[in-house]
PDB file of C-alpha atoms and ligand atoms in Angstrom:
ATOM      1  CA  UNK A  29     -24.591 -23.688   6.043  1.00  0.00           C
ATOM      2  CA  UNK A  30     -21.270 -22.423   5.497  1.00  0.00           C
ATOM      3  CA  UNK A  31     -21.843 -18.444   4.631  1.00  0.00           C
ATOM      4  CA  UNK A  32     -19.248 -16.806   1.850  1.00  0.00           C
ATOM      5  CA  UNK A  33     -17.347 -14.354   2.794  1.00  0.00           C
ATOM      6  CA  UNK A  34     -15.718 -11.314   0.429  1.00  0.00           C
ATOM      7  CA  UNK A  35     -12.997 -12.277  -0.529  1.00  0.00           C
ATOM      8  CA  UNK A  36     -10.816  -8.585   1.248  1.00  0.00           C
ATOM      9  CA  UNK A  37      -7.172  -8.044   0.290  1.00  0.00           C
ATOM     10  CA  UNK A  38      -5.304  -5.687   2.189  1.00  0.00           C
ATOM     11  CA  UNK A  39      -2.934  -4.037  -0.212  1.00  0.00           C
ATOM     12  CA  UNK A  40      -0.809  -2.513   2.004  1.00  0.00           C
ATOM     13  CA  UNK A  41       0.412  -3.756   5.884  1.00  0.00           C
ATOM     14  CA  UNK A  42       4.032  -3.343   7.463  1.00  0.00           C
ATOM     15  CA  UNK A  43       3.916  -7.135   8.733  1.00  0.00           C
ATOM     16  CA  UNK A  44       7.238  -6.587  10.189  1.00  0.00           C
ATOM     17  CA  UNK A  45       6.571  -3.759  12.250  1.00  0.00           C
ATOM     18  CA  UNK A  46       3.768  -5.331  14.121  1.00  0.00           C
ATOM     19  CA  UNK A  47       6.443  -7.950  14.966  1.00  0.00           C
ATOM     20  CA  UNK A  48       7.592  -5.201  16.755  1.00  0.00           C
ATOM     21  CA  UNK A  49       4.723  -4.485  18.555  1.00  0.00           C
ATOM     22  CA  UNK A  50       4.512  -7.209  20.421  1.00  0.00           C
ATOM     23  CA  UNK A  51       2.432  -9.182  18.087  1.00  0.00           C
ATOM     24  CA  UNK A  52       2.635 -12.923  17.204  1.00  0.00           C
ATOM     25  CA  UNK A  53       2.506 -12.377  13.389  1.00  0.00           C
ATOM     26  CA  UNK A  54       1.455 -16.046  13.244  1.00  0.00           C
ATOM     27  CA  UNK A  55      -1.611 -15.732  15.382  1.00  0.00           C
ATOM     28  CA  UNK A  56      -2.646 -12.415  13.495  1.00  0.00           C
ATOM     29  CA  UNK A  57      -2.263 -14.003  10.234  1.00  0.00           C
ATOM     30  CA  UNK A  58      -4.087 -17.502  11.464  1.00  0.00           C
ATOM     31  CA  UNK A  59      -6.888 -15.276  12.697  1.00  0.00           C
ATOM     32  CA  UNK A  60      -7.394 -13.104   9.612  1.00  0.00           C
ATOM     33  CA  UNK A  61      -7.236 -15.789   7.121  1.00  0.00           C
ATOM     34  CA  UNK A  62      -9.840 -18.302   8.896  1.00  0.00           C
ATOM     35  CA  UNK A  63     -12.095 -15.259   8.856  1.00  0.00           C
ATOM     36  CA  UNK A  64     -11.884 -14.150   5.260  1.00  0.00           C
ATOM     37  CA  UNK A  65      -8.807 -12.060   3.969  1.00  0.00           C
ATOM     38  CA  UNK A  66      -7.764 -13.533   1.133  1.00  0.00           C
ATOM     39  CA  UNK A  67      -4.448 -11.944   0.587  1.00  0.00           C
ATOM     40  CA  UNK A  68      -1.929  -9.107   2.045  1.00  0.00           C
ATOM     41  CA  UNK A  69       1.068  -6.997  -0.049  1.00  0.00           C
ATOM     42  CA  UNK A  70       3.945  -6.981   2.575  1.00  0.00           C
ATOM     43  CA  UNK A  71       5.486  -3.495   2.148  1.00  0.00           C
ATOM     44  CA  UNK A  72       9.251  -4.023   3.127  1.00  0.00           C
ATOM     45  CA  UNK A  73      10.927  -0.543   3.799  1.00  0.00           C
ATOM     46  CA  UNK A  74      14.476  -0.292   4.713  1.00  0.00           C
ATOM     47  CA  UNK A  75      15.403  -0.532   8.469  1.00  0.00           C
ATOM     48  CA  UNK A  76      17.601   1.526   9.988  1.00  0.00           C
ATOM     49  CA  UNK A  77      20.549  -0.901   8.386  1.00  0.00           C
ATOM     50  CA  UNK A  78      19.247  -0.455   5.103  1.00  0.00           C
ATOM     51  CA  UNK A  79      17.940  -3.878   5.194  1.00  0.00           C
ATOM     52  CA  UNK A  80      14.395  -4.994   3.909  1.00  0.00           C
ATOM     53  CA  UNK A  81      14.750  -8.867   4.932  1.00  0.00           C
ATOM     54  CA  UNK A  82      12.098  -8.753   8.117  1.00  0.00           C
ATOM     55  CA  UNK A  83       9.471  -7.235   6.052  1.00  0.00           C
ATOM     56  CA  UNK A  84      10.235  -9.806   3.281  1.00  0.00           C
ATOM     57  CA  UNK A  85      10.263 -12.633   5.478  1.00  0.00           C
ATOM     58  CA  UNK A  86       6.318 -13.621   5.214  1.00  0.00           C
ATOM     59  CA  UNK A  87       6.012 -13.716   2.414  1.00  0.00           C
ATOM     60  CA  UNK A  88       8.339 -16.389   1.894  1.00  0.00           C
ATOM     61  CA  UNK A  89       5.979 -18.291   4.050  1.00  0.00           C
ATOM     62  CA  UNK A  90       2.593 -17.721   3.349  1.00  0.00           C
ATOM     63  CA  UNK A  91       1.138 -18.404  -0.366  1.00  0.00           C
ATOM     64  CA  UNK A  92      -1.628 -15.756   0.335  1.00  0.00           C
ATOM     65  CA  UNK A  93       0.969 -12.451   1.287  1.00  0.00           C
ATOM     66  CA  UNK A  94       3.086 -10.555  -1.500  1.00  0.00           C
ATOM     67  CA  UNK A  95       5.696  -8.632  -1.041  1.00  0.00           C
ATOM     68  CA  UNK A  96       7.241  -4.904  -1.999  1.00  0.00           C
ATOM     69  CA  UNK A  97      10.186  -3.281  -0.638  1.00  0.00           C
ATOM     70  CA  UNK A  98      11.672  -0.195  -1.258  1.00  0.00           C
ATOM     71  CA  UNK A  99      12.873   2.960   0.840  1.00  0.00           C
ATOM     72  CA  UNK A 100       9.963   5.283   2.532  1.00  0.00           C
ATOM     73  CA  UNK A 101      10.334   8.986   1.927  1.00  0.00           C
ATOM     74  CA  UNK A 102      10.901   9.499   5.594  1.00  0.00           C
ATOM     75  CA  UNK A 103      14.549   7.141   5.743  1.00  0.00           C
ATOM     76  CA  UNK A 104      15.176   8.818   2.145  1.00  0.00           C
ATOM     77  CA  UNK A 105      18.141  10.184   3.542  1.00  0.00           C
ATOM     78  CA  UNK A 106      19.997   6.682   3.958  1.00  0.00           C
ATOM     79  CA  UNK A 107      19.774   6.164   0.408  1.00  0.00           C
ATOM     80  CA  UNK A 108      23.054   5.617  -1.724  1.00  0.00           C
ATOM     81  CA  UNK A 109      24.754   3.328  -3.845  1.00  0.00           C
ATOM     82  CA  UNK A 110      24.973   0.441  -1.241  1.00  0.00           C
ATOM     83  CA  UNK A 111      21.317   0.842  -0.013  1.00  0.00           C
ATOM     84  CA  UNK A 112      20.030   0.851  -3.813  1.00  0.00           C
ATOM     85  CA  UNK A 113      21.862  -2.852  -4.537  1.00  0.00           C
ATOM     86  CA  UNK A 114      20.861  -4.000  -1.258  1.00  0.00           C
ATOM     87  CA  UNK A 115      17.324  -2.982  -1.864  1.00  0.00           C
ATOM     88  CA  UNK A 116      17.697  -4.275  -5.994  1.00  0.00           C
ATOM     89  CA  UNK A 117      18.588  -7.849  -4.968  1.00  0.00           C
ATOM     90  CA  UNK A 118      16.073  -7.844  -2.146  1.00  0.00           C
ATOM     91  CA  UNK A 119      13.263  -7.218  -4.879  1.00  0.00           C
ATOM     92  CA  UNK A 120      14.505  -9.984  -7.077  1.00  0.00           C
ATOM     93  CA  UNK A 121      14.984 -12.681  -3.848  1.00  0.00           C
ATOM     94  CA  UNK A 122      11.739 -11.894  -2.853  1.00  0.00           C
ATOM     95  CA  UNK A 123      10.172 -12.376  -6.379  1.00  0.00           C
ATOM     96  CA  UNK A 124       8.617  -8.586  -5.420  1.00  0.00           C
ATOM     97  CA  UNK A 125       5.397  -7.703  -6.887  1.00  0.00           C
ATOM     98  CA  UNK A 126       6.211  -3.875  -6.614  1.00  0.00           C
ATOM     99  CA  UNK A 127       8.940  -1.106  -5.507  1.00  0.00           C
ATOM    100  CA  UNK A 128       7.785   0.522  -2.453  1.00  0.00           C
ATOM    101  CA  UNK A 129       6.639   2.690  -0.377  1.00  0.00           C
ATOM    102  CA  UNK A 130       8.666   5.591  -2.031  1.00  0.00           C
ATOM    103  CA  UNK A 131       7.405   9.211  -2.983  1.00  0.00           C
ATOM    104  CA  UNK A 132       7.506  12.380  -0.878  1.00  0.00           C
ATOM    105  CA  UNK A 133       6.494  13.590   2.579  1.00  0.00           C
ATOM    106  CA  UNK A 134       6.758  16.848   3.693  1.00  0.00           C
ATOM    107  CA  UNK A 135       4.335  16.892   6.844  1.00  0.00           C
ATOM    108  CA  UNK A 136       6.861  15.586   8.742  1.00  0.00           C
ATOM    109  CA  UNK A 137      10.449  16.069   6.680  1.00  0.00           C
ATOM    110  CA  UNK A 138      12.468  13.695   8.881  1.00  0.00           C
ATOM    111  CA  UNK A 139      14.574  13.187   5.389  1.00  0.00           C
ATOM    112  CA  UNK A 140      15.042  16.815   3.442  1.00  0.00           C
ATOM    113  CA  UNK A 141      13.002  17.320   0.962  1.00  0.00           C
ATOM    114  CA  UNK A 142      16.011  17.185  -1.647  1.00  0.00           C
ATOM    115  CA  UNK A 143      16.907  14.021  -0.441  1.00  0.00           C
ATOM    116  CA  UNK A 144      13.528  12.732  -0.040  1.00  0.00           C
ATOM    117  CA  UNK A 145      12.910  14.158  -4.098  1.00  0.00           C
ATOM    118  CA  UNK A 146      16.257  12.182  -5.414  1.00  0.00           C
ATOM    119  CA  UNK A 147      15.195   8.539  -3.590  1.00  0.00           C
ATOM    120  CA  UNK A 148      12.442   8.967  -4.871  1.00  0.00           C
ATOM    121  CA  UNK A 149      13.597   9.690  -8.439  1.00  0.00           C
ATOM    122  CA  UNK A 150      16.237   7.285  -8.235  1.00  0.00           C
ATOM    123  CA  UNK A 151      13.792   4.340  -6.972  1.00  0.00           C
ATOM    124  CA  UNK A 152      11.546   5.057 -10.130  1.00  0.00           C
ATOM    125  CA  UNK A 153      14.203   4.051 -12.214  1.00  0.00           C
ATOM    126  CA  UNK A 154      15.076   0.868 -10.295  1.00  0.00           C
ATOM    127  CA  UNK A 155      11.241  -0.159 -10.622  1.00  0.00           C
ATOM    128  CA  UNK A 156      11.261   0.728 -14.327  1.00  0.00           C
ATOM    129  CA  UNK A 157      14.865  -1.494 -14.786  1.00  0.00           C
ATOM    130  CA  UNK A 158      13.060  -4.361 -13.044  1.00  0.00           C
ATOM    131  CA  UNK A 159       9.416  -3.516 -14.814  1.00  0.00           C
ATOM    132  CA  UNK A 160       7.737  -3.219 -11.237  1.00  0.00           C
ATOM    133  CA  UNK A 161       4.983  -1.039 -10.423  1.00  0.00           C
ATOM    134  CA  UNK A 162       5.443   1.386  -7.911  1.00  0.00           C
ATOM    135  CA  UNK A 163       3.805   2.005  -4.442  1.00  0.00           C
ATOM    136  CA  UNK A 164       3.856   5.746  -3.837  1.00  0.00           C
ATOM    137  CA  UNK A 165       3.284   7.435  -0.523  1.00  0.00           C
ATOM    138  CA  UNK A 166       2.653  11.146  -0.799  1.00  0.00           C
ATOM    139  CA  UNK A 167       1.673  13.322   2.077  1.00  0.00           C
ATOM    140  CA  UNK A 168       1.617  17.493   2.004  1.00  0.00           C
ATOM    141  CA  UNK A 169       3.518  17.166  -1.087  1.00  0.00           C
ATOM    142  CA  UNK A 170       1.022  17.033  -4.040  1.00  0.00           C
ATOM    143  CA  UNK A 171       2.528  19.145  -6.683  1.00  0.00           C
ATOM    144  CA  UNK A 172       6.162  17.402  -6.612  1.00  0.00           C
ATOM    145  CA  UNK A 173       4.651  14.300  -6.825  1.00  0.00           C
ATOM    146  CA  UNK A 174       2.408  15.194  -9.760  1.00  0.00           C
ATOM    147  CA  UNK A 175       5.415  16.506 -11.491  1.00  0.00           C
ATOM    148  CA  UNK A 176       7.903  13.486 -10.756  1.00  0.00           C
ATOM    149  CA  UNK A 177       5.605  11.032 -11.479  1.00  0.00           C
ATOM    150  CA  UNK A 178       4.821  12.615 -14.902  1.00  0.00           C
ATOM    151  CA  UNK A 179       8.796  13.530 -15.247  1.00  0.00           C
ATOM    152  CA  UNK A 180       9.504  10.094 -14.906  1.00  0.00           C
ATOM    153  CA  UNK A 181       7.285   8.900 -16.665  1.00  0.00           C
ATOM    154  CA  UNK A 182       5.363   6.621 -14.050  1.00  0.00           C
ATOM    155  CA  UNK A 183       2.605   5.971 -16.541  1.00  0.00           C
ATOM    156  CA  UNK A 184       4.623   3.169 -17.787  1.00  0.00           C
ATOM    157  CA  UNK A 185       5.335   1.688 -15.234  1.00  0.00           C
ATOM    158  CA  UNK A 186       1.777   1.120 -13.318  1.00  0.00           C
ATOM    159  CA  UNK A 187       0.940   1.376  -9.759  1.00  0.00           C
ATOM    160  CA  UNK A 188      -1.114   2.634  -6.802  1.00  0.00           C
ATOM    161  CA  UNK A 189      -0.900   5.823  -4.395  1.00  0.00           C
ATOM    162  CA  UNK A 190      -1.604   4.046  -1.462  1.00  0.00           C
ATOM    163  CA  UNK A 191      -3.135   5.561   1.799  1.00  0.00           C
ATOM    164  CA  UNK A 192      -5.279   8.217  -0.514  1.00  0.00           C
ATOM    165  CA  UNK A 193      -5.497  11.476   1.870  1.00  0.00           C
ATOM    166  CA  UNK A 194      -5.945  13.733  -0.350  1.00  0.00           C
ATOM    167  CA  UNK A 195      -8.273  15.297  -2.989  1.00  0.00           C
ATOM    168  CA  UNK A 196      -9.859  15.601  -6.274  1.00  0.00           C
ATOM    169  CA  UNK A 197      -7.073  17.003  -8.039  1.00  0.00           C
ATOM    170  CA  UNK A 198      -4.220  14.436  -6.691  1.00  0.00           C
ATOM    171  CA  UNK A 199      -6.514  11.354  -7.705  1.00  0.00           C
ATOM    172  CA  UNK A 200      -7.708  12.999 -11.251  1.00  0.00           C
ATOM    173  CA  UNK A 201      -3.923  13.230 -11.651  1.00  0.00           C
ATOM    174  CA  UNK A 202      -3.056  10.110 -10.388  1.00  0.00           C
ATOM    175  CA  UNK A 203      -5.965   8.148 -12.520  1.00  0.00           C
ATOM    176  CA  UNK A 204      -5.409   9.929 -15.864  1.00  0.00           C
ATOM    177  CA  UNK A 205      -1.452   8.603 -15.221  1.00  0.00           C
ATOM    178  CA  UNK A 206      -2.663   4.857 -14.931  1.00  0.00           C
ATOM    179  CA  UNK A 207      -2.730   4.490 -11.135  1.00  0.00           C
ATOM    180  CA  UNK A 208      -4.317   3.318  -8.906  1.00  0.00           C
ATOM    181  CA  UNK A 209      -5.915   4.880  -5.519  1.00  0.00           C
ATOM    182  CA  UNK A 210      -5.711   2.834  -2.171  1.00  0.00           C
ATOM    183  CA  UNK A 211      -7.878   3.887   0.389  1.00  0.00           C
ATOM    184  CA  UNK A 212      -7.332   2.982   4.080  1.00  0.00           C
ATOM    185  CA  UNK A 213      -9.139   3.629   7.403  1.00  0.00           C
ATOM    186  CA  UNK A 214      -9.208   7.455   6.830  1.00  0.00           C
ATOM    187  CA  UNK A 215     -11.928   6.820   4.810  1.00  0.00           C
ATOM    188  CA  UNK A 216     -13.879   5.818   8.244  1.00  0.00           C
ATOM    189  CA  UNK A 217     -13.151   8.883   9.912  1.00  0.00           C
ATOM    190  CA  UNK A 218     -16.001  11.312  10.078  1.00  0.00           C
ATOM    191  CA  UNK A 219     -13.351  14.395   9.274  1.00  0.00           C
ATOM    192  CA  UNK A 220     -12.180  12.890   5.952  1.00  0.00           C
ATOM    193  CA  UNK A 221     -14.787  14.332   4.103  1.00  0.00           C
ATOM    194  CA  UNK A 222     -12.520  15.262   0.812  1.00  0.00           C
ATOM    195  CA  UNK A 223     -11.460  11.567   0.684  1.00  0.00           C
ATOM    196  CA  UNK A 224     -14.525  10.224   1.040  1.00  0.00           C
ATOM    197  CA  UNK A 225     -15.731  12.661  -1.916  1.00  0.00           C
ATOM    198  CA  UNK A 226     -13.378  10.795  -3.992  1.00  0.00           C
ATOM    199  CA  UNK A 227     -14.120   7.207  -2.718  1.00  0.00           C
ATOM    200  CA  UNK A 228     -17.512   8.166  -4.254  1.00  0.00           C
ATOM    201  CA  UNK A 229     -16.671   8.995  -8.142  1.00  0.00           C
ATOM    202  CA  UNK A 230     -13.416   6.980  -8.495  1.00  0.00           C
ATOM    203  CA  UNK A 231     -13.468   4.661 -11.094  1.00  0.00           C
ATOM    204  CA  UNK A 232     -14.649   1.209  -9.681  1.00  0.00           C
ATOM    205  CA  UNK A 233     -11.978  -0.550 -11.539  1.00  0.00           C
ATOM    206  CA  UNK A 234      -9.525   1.843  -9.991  1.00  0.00           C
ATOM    207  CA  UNK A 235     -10.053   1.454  -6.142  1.00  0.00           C
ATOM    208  CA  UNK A 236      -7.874  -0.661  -3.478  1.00  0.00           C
ATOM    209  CA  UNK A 237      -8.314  -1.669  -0.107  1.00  0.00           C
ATOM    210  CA  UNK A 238      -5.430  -1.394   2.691  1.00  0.00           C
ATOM    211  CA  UNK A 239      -5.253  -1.259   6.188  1.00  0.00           C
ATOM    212  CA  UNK A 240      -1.396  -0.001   6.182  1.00  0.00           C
ATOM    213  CA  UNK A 241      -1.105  -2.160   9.474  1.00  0.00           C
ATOM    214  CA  UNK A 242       0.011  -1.306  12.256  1.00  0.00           C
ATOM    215  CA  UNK A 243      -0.969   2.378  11.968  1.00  0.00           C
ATOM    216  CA  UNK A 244      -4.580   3.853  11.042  1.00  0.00           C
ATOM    217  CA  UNK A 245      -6.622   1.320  12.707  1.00  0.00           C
ATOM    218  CA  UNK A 246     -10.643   1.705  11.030  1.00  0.00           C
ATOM    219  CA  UNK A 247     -13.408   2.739  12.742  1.00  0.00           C
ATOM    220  CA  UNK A 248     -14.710   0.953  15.355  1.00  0.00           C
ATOM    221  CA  UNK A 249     -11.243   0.180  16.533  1.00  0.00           C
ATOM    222  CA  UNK A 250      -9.810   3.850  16.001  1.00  0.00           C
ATOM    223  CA  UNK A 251      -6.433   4.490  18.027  1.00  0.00           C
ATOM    224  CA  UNK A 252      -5.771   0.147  18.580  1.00  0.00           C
ATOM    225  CA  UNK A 253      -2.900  -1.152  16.943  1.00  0.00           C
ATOM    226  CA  UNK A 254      -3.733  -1.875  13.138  1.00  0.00           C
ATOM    227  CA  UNK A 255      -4.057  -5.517  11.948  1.00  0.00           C
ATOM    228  CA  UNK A 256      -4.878  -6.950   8.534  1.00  0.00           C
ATOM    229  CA  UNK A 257      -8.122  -8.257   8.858  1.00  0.00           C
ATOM    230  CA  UNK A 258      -9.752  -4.900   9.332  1.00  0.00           C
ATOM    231  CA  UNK A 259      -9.370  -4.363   5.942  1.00  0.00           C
ATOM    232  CA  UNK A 260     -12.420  -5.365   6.040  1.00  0.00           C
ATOM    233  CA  UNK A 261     -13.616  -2.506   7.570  1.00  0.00           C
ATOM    234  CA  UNK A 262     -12.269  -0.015   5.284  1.00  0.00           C
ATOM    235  CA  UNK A 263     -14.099  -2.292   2.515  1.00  0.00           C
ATOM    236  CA  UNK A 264     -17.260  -2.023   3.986  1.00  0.00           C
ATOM    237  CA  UNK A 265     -16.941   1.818   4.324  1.00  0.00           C
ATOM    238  CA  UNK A 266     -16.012   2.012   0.384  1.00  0.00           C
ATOM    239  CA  UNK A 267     -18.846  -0.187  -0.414  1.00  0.00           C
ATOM    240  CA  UNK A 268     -21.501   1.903   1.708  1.00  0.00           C
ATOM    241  CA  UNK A 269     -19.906   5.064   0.413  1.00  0.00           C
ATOM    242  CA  UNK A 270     -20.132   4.219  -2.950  1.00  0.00           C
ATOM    243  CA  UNK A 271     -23.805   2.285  -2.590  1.00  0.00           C
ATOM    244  CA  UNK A 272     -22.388  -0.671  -3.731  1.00  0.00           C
ATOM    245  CA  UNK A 273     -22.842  -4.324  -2.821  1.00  0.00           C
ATOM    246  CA  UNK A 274     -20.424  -5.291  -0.642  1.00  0.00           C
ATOM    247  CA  UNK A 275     -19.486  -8.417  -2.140  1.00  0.00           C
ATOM    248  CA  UNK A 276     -18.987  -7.319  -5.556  1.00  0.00           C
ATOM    249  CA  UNK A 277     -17.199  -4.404  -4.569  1.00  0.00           C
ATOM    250  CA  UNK A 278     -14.581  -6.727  -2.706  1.00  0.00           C
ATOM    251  CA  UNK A 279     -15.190  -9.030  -5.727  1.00  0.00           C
ATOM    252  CA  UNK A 280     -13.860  -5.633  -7.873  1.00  0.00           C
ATOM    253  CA  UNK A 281     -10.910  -4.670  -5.706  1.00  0.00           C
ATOM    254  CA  UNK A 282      -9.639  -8.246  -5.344  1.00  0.00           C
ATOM    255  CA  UNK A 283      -9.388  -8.067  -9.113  1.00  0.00           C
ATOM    256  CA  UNK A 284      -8.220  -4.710  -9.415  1.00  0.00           C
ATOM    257  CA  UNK A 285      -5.674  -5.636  -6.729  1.00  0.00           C
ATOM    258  CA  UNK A 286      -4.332  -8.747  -8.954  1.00  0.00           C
ATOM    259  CA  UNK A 287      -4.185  -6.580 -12.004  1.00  0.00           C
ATOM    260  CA  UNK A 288      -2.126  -3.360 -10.388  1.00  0.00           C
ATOM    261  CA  UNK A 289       0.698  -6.016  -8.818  1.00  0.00           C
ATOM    262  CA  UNK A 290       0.249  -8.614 -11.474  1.00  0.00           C
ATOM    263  CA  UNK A 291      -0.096 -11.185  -8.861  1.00  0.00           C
ATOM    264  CA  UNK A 292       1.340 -14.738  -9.557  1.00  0.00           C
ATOM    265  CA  UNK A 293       0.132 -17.587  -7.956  1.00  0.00           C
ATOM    266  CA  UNK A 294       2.177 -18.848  -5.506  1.00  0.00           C
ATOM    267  CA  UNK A 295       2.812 -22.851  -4.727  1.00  0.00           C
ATOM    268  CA  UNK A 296       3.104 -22.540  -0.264  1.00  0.00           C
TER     269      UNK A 296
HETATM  270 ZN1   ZN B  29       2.872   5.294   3.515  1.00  0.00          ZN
HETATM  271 ZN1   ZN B  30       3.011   2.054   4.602  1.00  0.00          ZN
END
């Protein structure tokens, strides 16, 4: 007897950049779909050319992986006029289901805050001209987030803080706008005790599952190189949290995952 799986989605993995790890994407994805994942968001951010096409690339091929592009806070700095159309017909090519990963990160500044504060701004009003939702990534930088997201008006436009490392505050903020909270394998690290707090009251209809491959590989494979199909992990560790059943909580986020990107269905 064939058993059912959950049906994971990872909502967030850089399928390009495990290219570069020496990874045979093909084999990765083979594996991870013959043991359950049922779909993957491609986040495509700008290389250092300004160019999203390698993380775009699968999911041209695969009916099963989405794609979003945009410019992360950290390569904010390359952002101008040229990088904005490149990234604007990228999005429509690609038949992307969100703009992103944009927002603010101030742990590690390698773009200026300024700069990092006007991509992002600027990048909000692409999504909204295209009527995406956005994929936010906000790290040490709460408060400007809260504020540009309700300057701008983000509400309208839908869409998820992915990677949630942070608090109560950030997600009541974040939930009363609309979004969404993804949670990745921080939520499996014993330390991550504020995160976890908020894995436990968030809305049910509100959570998402990522692994943000290749980086924040889930307990028990802390420090490897990140892969898709540990999603599964980080489900698990939401469900148990959360005393849920694991199947209908993967049942929930699948849905909620569909709903936040508006996923069509895809012919190949
Ligand atoms: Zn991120
Ligand atoms: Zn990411």
């Amino acid at each position: 007897m064939q058993t059912i799986k959950p049906p994971y989605i990872d909502s967030h993995a850089h399928l390009d950049m495990l290219t570069h790890r020496g990874l045979q994407l093909e084999e990765v994805l083979k594996d991870a779909f013959d043991n359950g994942l049922e779909g993957i968001i491609a986040i495509a951010c700008a290389d250092k050319n300004g160019q999203f096409e390698q993380g775009i690339a699968p999911a041209r091929m695969h009916r099963r992986i989405w794609s979003a592009a945009g410019v992360h806070p950290h390569a904010a700095s390359i952002y101008n006029d040229t990088v904005a159309a490149t990234l604007r017909t990228a999005l429509i090519d690609a038949n992307a289901v969100a703009l992103g990963e944009i927002g603010l990160d101030y742990h590690y500044n390698y773009s200026e805050p300024k700069a990092q504060r006007q991509a992002f701004i600027a990048q909000i009003n692409l999504a909204r001209e295209l009527n995406l939702p956005v994929v936010i990534h906000t790290r040490n930088a709460d408060d400007d987030t809260i504020s540009i997201l309700k300057g701008e008006g983000v509400q309208e436009l839908g869409g998820v803080i992915h990677c949630f490392s942070s608090g109560e505050t950030l997600a009541r903020e974040a939930l009363d706008m609309g979004l969404y909270l993804s949670f990745s394998g921080i939520v499996t690290f014993p330390k991550s005790t504020d995160v976890q707090d908020v894995v436990r009251w968030a809305p049910e209809n509100r959570i998402l599952c990522e692994t943000d491959s290749p980086f924040l590989s889930p307990a028990p494979h802390r420090g490897k190189i990140n892969i898709p199909g540990q999603v599964q992990f980080v489900t698990q560790k939401v469900a148990a949290l959360r005393n849920s059943d694991l199947m209908a909580l993967a049942t929930t986020v699948w849905e909620n995952t569909r709903r936040c990107f508006k996923l069509p269905v895809k012919e190949k």
